[in-house]
CSV table of C-alpha atoms in Angstrom, one decimal:
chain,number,residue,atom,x,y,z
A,1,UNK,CA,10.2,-7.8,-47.5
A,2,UNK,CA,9.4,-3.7,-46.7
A,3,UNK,CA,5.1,-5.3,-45.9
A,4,UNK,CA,7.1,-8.3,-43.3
A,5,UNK,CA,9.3,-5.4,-41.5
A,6,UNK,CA,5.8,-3.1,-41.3
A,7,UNK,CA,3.9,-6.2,-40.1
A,8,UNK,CA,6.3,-6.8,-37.3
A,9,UNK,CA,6.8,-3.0,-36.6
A,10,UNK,CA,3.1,-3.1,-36.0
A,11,UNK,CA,2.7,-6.5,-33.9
A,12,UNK,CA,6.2,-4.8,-31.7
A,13,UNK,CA,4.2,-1.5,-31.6
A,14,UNK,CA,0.9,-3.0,-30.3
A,15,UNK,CA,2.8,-5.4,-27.8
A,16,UNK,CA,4.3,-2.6,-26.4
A,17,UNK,CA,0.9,-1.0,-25.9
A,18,UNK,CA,-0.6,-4.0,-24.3
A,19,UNK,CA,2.6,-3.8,-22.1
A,20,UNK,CA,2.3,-0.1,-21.3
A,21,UNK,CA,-1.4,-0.4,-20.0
A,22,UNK,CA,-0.4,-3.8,-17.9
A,23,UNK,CA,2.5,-1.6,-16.3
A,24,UNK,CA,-0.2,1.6,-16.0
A,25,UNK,CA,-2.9,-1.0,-14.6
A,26,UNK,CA,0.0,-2.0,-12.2
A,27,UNK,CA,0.8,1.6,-11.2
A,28,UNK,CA,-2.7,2.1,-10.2
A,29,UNK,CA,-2.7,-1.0,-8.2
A,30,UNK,CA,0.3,0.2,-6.2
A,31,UNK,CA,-1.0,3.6,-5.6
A,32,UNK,CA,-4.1,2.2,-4.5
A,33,UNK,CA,-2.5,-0.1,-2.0
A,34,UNK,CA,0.0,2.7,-0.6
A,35,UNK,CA,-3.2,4.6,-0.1
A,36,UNK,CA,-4.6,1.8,2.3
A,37,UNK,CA,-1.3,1.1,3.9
A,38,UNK,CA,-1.1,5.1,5.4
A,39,UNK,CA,-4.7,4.6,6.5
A,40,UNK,CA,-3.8,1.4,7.8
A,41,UNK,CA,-0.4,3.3,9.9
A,42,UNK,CA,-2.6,5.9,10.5
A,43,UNK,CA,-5.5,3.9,12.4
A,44,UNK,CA,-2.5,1.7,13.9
A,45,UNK,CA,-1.0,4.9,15.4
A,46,UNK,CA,-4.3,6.0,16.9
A,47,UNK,CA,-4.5,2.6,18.5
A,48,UNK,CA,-1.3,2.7,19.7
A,49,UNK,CA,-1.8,5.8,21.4
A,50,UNK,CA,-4.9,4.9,23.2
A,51,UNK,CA,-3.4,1.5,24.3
A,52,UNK,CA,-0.4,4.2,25.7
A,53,UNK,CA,-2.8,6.1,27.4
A,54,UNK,CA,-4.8,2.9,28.6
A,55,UNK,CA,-1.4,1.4,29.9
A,56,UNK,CA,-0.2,4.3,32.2
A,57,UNK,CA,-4.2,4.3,33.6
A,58,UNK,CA,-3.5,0.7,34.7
A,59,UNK,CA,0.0,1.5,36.3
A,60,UNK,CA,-1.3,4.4,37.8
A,61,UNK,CA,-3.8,1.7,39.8
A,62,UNK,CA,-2.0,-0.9,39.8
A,63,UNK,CA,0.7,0.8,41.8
A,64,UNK,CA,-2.0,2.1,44.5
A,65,UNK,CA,-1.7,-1.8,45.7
A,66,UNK,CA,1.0,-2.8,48.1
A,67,UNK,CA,2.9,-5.5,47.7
């Protein structure tokens, strides 16, 4: 009875492990993408800026036209 208990100890203990590296695996994963994501804002903010500046260029000449 005592070798059954240590046999299942083991196979809980080593499921646990296999768990732990899937959720460590997944932590990686995450960080990884968050990386990409505030590169991704980043870029987006840029672009946004130079639309900005690109927009107020256009109403600038647009508005030298009378309607």
């Amino acid at each position: 009875e005592i070798q059954d208990m240590n046999v299942r100890i083991a196979t809980a203990a080593e499921e646990q492990s296999v768990v732990a590296a899937q959720i460590n695996e997944s932590v990686s994963d995450i960080h990884t993408l968050a990386g990409k994501t505030h590169e991704g804002s980043s870029e987006n903010r840029e672009l946004a800026s130079q639309l900005k500046v690109g927009a107020k260029k256009l109403a600038k000449q647009v508005s030298q036209f009378k309607f």
